[in-house]
Coordinates of C-alpha atoms in Angstrom, one line a residue:
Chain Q
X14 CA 77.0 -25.3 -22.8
X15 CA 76.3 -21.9 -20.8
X16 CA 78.8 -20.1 -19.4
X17 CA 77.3 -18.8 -16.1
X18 CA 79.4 -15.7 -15.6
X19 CA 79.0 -15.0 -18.9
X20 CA 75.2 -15.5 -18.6
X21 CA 74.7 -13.6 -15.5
X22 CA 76.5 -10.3 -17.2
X23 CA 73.7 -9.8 -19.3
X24 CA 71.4 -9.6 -16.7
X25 CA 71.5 -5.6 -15.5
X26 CA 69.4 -4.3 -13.0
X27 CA 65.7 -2.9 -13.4
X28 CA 65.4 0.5 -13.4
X29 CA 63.6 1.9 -9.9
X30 CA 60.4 3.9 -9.8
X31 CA 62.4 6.7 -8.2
X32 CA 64.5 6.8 -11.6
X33 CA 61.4 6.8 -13.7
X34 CA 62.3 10.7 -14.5
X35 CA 65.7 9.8 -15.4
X36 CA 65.3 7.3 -17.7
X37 CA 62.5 9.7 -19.8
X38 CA 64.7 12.0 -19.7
X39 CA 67.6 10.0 -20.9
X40 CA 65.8 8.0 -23.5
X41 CA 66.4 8.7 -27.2
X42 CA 63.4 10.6 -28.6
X43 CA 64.9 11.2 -32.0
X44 CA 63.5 9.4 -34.7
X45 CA 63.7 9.3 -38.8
X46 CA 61.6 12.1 -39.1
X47 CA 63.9 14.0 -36.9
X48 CA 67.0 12.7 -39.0
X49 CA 65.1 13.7 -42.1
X50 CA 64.5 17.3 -41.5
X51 CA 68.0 17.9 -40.0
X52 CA 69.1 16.8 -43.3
X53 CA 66.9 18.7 -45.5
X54 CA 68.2 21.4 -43.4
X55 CA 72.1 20.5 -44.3
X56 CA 70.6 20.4 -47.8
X57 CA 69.0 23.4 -48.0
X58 CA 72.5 25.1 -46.2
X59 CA 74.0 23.8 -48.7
Chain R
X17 CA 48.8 12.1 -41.3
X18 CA 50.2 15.7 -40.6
X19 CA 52.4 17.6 -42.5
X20 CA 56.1 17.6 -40.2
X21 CA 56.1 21.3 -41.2
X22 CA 53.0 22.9 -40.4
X23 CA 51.1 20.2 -39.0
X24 CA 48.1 20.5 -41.6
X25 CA 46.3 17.5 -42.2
X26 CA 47.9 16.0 -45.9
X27 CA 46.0 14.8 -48.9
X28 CA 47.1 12.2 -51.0
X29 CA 49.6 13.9 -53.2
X30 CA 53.2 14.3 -52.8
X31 CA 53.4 17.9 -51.5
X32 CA 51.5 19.4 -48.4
X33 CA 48.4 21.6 -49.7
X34 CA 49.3 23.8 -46.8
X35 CA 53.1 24.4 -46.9
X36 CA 54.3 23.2 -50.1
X37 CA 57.0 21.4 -48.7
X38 CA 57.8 17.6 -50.2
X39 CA 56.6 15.1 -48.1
X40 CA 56.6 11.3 -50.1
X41 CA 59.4 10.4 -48.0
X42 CA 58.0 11.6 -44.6
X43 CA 54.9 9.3 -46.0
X44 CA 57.1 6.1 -46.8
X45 CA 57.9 6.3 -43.2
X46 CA 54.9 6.8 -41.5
X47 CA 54.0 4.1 -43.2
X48 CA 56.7 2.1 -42.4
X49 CA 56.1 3.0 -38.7
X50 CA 52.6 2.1 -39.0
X51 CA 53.7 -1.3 -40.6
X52 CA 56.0 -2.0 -37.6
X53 CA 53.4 -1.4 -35.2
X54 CA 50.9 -3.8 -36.8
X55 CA 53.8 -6.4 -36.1
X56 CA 54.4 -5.6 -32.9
X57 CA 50.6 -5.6 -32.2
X58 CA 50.2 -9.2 -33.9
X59 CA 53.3 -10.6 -31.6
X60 CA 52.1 -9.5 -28.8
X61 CA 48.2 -11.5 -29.7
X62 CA 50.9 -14.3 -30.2
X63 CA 52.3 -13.3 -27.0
X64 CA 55.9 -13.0 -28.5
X65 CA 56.5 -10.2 -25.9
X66 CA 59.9 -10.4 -26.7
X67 CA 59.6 -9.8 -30.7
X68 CA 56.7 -7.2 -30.0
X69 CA 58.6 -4.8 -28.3
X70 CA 61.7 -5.1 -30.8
X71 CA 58.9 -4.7 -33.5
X72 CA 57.4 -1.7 -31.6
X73 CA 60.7 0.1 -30.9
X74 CA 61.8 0.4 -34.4
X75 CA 58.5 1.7 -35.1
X76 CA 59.1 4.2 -33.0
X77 CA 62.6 5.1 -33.9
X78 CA 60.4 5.4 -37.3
X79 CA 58.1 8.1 -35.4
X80 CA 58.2 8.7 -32.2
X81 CA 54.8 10.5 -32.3
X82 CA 53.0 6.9 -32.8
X83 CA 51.2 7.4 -29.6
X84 CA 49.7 3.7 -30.6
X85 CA 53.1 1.9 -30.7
X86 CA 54.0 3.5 -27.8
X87 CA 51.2 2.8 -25.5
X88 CA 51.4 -0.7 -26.7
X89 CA 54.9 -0.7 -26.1
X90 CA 54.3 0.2 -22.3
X91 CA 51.6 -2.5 -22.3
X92 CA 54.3 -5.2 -23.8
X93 CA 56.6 -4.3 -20.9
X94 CA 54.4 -4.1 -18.4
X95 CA 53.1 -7.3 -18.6
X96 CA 56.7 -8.6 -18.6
X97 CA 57.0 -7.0 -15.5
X98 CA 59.1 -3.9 -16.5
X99 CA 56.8 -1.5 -14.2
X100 CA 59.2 1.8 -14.8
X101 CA 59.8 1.1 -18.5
X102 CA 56.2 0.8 -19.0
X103 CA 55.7 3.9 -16.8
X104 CA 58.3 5.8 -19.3
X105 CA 56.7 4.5 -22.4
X106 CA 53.1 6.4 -20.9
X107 CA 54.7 9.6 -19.9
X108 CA 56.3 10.3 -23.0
X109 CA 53.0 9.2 -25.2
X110 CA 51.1 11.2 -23.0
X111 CA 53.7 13.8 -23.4
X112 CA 53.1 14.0 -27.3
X113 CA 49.2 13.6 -26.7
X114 CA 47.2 14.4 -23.9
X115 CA 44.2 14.5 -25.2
X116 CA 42.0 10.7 -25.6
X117 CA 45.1 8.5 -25.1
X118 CA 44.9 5.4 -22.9
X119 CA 48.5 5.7 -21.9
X120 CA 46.3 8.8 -19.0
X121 CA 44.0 5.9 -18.1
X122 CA 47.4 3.6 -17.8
X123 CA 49.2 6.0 -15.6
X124 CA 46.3 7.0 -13.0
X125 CA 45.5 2.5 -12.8
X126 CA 49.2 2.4 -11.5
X127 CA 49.2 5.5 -9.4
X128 CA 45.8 5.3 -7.8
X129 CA 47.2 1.9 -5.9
X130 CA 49.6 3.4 -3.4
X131 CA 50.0 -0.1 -1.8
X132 CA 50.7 -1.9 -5.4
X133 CA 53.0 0.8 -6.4
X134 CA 55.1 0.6 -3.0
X135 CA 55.4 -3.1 -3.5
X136 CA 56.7 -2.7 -7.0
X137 CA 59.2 -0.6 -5.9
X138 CA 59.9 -3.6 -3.1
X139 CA 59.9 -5.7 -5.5
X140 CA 62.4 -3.8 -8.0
X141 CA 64.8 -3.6 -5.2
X142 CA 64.8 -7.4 -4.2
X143 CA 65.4 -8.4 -7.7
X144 CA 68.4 -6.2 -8.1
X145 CA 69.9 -7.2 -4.4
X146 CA 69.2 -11.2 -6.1
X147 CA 71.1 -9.8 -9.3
X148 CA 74.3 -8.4 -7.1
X149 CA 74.1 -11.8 -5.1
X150 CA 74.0 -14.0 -7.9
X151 CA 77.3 -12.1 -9.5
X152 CA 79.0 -12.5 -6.3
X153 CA 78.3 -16.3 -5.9
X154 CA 75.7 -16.0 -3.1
X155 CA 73.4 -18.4 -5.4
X156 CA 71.2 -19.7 -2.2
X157 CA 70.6 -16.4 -1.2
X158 CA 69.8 -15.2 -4.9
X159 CA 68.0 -18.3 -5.0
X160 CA 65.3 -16.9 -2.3
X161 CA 65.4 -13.3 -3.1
X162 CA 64.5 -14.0 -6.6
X163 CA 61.4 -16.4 -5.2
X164 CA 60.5 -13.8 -3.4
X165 CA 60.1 -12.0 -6.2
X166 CA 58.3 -14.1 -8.6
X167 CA 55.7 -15.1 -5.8
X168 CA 55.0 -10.7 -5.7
X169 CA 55.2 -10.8 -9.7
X170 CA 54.7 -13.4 -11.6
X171 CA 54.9 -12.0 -14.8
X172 CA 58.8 -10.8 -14.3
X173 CA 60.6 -13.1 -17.2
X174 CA 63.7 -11.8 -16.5
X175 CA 63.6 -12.9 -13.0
X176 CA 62.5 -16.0 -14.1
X177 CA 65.1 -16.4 -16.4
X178 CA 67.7 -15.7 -14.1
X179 CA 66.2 -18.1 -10.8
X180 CA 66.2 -20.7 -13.7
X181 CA 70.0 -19.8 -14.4
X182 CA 71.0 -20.2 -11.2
X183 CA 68.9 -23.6 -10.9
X184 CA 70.9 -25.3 -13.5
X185 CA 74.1 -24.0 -11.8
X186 CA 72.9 -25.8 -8.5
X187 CA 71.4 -28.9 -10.7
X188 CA 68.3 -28.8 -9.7
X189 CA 67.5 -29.1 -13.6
X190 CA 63.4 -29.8 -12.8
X191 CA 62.6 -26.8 -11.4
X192 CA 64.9 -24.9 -13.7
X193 CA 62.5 -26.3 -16.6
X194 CA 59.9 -25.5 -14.3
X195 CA 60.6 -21.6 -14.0
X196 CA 61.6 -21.5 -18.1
X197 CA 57.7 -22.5 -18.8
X198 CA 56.3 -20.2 -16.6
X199 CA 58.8 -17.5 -18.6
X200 CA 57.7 -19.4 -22.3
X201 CA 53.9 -18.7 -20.8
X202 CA 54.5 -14.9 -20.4
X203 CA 56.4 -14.5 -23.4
X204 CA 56.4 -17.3 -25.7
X205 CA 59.1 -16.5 -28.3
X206 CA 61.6 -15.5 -25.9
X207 CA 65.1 -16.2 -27.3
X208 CA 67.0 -16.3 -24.1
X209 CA 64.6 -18.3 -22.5
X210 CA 64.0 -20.9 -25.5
X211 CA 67.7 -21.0 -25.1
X212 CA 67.8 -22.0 -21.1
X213 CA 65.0 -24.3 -21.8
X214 CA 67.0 -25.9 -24.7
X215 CA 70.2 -26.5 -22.7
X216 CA 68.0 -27.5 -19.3
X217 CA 66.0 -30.3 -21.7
X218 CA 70.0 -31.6 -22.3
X219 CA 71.3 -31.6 -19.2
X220 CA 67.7 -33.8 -18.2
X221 CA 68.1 -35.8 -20.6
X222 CA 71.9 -36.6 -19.8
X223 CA 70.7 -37.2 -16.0
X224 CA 68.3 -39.9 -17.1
X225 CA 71.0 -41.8 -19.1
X226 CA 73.1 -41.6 -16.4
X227 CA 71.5 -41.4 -12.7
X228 CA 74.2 -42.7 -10.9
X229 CA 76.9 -40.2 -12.2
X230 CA 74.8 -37.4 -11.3
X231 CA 76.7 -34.5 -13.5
X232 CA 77.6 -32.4 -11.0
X233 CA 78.3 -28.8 -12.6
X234 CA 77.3 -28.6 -16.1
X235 CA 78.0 -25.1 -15.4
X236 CA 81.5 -24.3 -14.8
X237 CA 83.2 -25.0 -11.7
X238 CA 82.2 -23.3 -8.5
X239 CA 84.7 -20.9 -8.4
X240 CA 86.3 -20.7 -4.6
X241 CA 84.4 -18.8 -1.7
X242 CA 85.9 -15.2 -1.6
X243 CA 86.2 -13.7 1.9
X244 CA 83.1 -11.9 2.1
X245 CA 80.9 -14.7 0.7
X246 CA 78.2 -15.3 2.6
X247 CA 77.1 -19.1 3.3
X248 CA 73.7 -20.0 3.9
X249 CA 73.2 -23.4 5.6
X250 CA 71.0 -25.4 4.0
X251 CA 68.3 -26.8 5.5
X252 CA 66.4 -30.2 4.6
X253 CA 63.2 -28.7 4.3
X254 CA 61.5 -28.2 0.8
X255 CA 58.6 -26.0 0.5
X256 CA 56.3 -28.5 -1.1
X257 CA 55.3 -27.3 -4.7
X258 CA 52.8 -29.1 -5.8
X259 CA 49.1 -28.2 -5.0
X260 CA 47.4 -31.1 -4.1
X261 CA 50.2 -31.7 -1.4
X262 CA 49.3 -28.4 -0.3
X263 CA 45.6 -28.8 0.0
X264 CA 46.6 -31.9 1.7
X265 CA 48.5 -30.5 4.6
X266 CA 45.6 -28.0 5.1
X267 CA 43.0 -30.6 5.8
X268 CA 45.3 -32.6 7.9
X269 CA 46.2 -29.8 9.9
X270 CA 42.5 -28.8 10.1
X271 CA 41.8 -32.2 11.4
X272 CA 44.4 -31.8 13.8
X273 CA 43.4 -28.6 15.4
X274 CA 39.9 -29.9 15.3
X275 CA 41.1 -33.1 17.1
X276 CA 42.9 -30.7 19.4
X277 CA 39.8 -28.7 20.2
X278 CA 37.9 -31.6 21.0
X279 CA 39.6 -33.5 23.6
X280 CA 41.4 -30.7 25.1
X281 CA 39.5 -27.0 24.8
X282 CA 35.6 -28.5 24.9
X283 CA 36.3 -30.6 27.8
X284 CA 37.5 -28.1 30.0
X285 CA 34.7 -25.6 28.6
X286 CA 32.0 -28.3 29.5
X287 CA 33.3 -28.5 33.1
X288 CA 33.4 -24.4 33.5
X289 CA 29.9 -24.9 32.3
X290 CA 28.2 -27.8 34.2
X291 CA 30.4 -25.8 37.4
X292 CA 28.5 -22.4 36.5
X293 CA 25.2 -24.6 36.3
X294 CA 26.0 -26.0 39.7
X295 CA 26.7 -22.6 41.1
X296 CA 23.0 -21.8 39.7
X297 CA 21.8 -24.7 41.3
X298 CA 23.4 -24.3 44.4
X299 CA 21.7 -20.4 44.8
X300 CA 18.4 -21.3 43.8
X301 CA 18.6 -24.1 46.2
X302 CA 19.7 -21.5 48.9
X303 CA 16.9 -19.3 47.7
X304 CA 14.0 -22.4 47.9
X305 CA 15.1 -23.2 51.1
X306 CA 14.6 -19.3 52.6
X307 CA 11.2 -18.8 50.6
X308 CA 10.2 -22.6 52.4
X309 CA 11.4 -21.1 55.4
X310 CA 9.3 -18.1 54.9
X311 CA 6.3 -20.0 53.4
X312 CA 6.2 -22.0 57.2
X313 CA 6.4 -19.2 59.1
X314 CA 3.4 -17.4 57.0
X315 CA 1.5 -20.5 57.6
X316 CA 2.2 -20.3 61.5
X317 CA 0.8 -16.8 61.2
X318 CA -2.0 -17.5 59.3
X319 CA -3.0 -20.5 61.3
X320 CA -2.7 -18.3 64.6
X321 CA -4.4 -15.5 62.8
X322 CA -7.4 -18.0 61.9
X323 CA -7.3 -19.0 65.3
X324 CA -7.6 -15.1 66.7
X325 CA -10.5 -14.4 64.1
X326 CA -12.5 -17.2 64.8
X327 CA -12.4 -16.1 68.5
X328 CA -12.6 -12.5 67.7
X329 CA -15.7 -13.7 65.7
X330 CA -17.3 -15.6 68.3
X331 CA -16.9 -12.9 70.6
X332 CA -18.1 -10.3 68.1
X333 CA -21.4 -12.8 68.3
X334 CA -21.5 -12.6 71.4
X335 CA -21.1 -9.0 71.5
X336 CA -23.6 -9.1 68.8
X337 CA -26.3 -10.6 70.6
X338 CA -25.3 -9.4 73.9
X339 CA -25.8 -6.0 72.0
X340 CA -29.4 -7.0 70.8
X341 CA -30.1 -7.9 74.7
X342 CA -28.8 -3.9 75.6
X343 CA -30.7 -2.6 72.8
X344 CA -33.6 -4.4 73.7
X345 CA -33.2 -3.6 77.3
X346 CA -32.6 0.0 76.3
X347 CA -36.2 -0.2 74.7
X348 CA -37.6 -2.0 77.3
X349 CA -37.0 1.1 79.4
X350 CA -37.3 3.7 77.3
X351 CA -41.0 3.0 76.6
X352 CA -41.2 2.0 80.6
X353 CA -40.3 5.4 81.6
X354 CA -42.9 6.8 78.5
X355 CA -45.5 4.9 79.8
X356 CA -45.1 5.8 83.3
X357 CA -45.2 9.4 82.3
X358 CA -48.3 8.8 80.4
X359 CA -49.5 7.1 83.9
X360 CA -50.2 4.1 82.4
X361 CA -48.8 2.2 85.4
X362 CA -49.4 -1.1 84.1
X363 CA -47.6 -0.6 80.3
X364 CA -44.9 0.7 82.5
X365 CA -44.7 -2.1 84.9
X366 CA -45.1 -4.7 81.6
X367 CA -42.0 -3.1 80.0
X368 CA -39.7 -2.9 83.2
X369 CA -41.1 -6.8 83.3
X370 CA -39.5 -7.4 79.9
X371 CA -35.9 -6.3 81.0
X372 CA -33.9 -9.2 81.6
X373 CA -31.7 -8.7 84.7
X374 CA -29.4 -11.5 83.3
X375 CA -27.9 -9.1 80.5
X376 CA -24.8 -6.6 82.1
X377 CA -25.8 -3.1 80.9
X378 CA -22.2 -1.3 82.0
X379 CA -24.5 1.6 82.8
X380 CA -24.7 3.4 85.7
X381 CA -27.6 5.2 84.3
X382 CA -29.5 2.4 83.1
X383 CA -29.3 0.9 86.8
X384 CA -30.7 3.6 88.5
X385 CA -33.1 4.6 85.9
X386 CA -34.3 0.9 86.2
X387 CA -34.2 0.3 89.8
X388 CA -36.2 3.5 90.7
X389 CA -38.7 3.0 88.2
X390 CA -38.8 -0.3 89.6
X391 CA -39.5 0.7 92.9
X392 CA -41.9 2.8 92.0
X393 CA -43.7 0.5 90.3
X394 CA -43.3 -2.5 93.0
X395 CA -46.8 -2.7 93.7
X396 CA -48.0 -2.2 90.1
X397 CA -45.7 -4.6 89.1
X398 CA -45.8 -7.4 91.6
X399 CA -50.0 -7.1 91.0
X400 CA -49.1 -7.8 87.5
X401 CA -47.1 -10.7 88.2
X402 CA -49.5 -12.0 90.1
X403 CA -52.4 -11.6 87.9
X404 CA -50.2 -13.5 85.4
X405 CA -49.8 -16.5 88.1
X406 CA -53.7 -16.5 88.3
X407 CA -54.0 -16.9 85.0
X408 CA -51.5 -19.4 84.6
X409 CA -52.8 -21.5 87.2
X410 CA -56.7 -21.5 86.3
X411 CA -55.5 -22.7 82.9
X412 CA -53.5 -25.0 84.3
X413 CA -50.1 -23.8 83.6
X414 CA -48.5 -24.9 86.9
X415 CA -45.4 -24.1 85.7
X416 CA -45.5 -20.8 84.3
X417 CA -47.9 -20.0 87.6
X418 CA -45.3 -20.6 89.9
X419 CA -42.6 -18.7 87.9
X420 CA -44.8 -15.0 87.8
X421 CA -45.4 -15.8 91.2
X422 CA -41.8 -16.0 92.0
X423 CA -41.4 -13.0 90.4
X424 CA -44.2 -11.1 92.2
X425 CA -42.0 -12.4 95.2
X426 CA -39.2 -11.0 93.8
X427 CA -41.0 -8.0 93.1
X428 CA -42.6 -7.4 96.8
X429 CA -41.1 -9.6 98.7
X430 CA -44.4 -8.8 101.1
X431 CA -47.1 -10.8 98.9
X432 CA -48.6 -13.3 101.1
X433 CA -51.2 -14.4 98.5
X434 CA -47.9 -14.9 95.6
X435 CA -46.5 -17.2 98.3
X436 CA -49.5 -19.2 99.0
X437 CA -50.6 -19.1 95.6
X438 CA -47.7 -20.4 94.6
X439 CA -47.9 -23.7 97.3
X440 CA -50.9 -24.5 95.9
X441 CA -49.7 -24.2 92.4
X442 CA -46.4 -26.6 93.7
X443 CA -49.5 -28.8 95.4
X444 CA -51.3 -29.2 92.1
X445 CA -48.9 -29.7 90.3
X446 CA -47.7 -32.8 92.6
X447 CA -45.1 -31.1 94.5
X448 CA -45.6 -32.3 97.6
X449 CA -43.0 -31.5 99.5
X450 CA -42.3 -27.6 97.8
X451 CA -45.7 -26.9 98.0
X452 CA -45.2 -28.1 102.1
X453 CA -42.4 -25.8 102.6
X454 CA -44.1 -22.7 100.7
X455 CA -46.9 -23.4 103.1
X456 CA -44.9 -23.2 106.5
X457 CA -43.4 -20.3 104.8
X458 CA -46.4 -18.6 105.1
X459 CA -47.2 -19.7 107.9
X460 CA -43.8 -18.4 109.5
X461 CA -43.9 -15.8 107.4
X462 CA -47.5 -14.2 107.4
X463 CA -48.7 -15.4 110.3
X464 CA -52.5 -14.0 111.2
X465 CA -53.2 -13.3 107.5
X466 CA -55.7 -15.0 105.0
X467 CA -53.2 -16.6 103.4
X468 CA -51.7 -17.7 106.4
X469 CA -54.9 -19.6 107.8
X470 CA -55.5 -21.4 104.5
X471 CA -52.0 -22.5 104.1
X472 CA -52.3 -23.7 107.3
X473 CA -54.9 -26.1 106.1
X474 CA -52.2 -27.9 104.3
X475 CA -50.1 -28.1 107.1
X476 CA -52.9 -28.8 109.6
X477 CA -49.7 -30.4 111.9
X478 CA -47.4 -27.4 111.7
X479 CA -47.2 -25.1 114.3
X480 CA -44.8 -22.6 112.8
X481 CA -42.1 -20.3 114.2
X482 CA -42.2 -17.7 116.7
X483 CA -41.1 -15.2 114.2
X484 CA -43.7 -13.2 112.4
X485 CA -46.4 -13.3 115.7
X486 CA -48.4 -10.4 115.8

């Protein structure tokens, strides 16, 4: 059975074209080759 | 593949021929990355939009430099309708690579329509006002907004997902089904909407077993109207959704407002016509009737005008030959008066005899001209006339005689021999009683002449007047 209110809360609202620079901005741009070099750094610190 | 480090292109082995640095695991997951793409690409050729983006997102949290994953990525959410997603996906891969990368191409397609790009942006808006309606419990409102939406985009799952929520809360279960399809056709594998469509096929399913006990709210309970809720009345009228319906309305309305033209717009056309073709009529009537007019009043004139020239004409003929008679009386005396100068007395008197005294001259000159040369050539003329009588009478020609003898009268009044002469021509020619009275003429006339005594012979009883005596 669906719950409605409990449906309808994982609908959220589509980002504007106006907040197109926000969200770039905002987005996560680190990735595994980030994660490995900052820990090759803590390694070589070490 | 780059080196991380210093960017130089890396060989097969282990270590970067540039650097030195170690670079197997940077390898392993490039690799992995690439590996994640490749199933995100072959998803979204299945059209699992859904699982293509999950597989292309953890290929980029692999790399984020896989400008390939992340243009399809944009691609993937574009088509599901996620415009500014899609828009940030392009930006950033153009970001990391400007040069050859379809996400510039992507970009300019969406930015060169300003009219597409402001009804996104419409569009974005309405969906999220049907979102905030929908959590308030405004479903008929949502209900529209949301339709609204779908007819601008037709591609938006979510919004499909979420009209067909708030379908099943209102029971109408058909078109719920109807809107979950339409989602499964955009993106097939779509959990959330496999899901709907699952628990829509139940709730169909319980409504055929039971149609009288129509299940009224699946869904939880309504919950009460709030204060600021906003009711829509509903109305009876359903947009009809299926095609042929459509199509079917068209043609009869068609048929109506051809219907409509017919018996009410061509009529009164017709009549503004045939009224403008009776105004036409009407003025070239008006205009026949003056040119008639004008036609009979031309004939008149050219009737009376026939009647002028043919009396103009006669009395040019008349003119004419009364002008031959001048001119031949002119001629008559012209060579008079020459032969008279010459002294030839009788070619003078023979001309003057050819005037005719019937023709009017109009000239002054002419008259005196003629009379003077006439009296001056009385005697030479009056001989000649009665030379002519002779002649006429010893051939004969009683007739002519008497008529130069008249003339010789004329001529000198005085010629006793023209007189008698001319009795006897009257006697011989059977004239009793002229040639009778010629002869007392003479004998009253020239009493004790020649002519006298031998006239007297043909009126031996006469006696005569008293008025000549010698």
């Amino acid at each position: 059975m669906i719950n409605f209110d409990e449906e309808i809360k994982k609908f959220h609202p589509s980002l504007e074209i106006d907040d197109t620079e926000d969200a770039i901005y905002n987005s996560s741009v680190t990735d595994m080759t980030d994660i490995m070099l900052e820990l090759m750094e803590e390694m070589k610190e070490n | 593949m780059k080196c991380f480090n210093c960017g130089s292109t890396l060989s097969g082995s282990d270590f970067c021929s540039n650097c030195g640095v170690r670079v197997t695991v940077y390898k392993k997951i490039i690799r992995m990355s690439n590996t994640f793409y490749n199933m995100g690409l072959m998803k979204a050729q299945n059209r699992d939009l859904s699982g293509a983006a999950e597989s292309l997102e953890r290929s980029l949290r692999l790399n984020k430099r896989n400008t390939k994953a992340r243009n399809l990525l944009g691609l993937v959410y574009y088509e599901m309708g996620e415009t500014v997603q899609a828009l940030s996906e392009w930006v950033i891969s153009q970001n990391y690579d400007s040069t050859n990368n379809l996400a510039n191409s992507y970009i300019k397609l969406i930015q060169s329509n300003g009219n597409r790009l402001e009804e996104m942006k419409r569009n974005i808006k309405n969906f999220n006002t049907a979102l905030k309606m929908a959590k308030r419990g405004a479903d008929d409102v949502a209900i529209i907004q949301l339709k609204k939406v779908i007819s601008q985009n037709p591609r938006m799952v979510k919004g499909r997902q979420l009209l067909a929520l708030l379908l099943m809360k209102t029971g109408e279960y058909e078109r719920a089904r109807r809107e979950l399809r339409k989602a499964l056709s955009v993106d097939r594998c779509n959990t959330l909407s496999l899901r709907y469509m699952k628990e829509v096929e139940a709730l169909l399913q319980r409504e055929k077993k039971n149609p009288e006990k129509k299940q009224k709210d699946p869904i939880e309970e309504r919950q009460a109207l709030s204060g600021d809720a906003v009711i829509v009345p509903p109305h009876a009228y359903r947009e009809p959704t299926n095609g042929a319906v459509t199509i079917l309305n068209m043609v009869i309305g068609l048929l109506l407002g051809a219907l409509a033209m017919y018996f009410l717009v061509t009529p009164v056309r017709v009549q503004n016509e045939v009224d403008k073709n009776n105004d036409l009529v009407r003025t070239y009537n008006q205009r026949i009737a003056i040119k008639n007019s004008s036609i009979s009043e031309l004939e008149r004139q050219v009737a009376s005008l026939t009647e002028e020239k043919e009396k103009l004409q006669k009395q040019a003929d008349q003119n004419t030959s009364q002008g031959k008679n001048t001119v031949s009386n002119y001629e008559n005396l012209i060579t008079a008066l020459s032969a008279y100068a010459d002294q030839k007395y009788d070619n003078a008197a023979d001309a003057l005899g050819q005037i005719s005294e019937d023709v009017a001259m109009d000239s002054q000159v002419f008259d005196t001209v003629y009379k003077n040369l006439k009296a001056s050539l009385k005697d030479t003329m009056a001989k000649n006339y009665f030379e002519t009588g002779e002649k006429a009478y010893d051939a004969g020609k009683y007739e002519d005689a008497i008529a130069a003898y008249k003339r010789c009268l004329e001529t000198d009044a005085n010629y006793a021999d023209a007189m008698y002469k001319m009795g006897c021509a009257y006697y011989a020619s059977g004239s009793r009683d002229e040639s009778t009275e010629i002869f007392k003429q003479v004998v009253d006339t020239f009493p004790g002449t020649q002519a006298a005594s031998e006239a007297q012979q043909f009126v031996p009883d006469y006696k005569g007047g008293s008025q000549n005596e010698e």
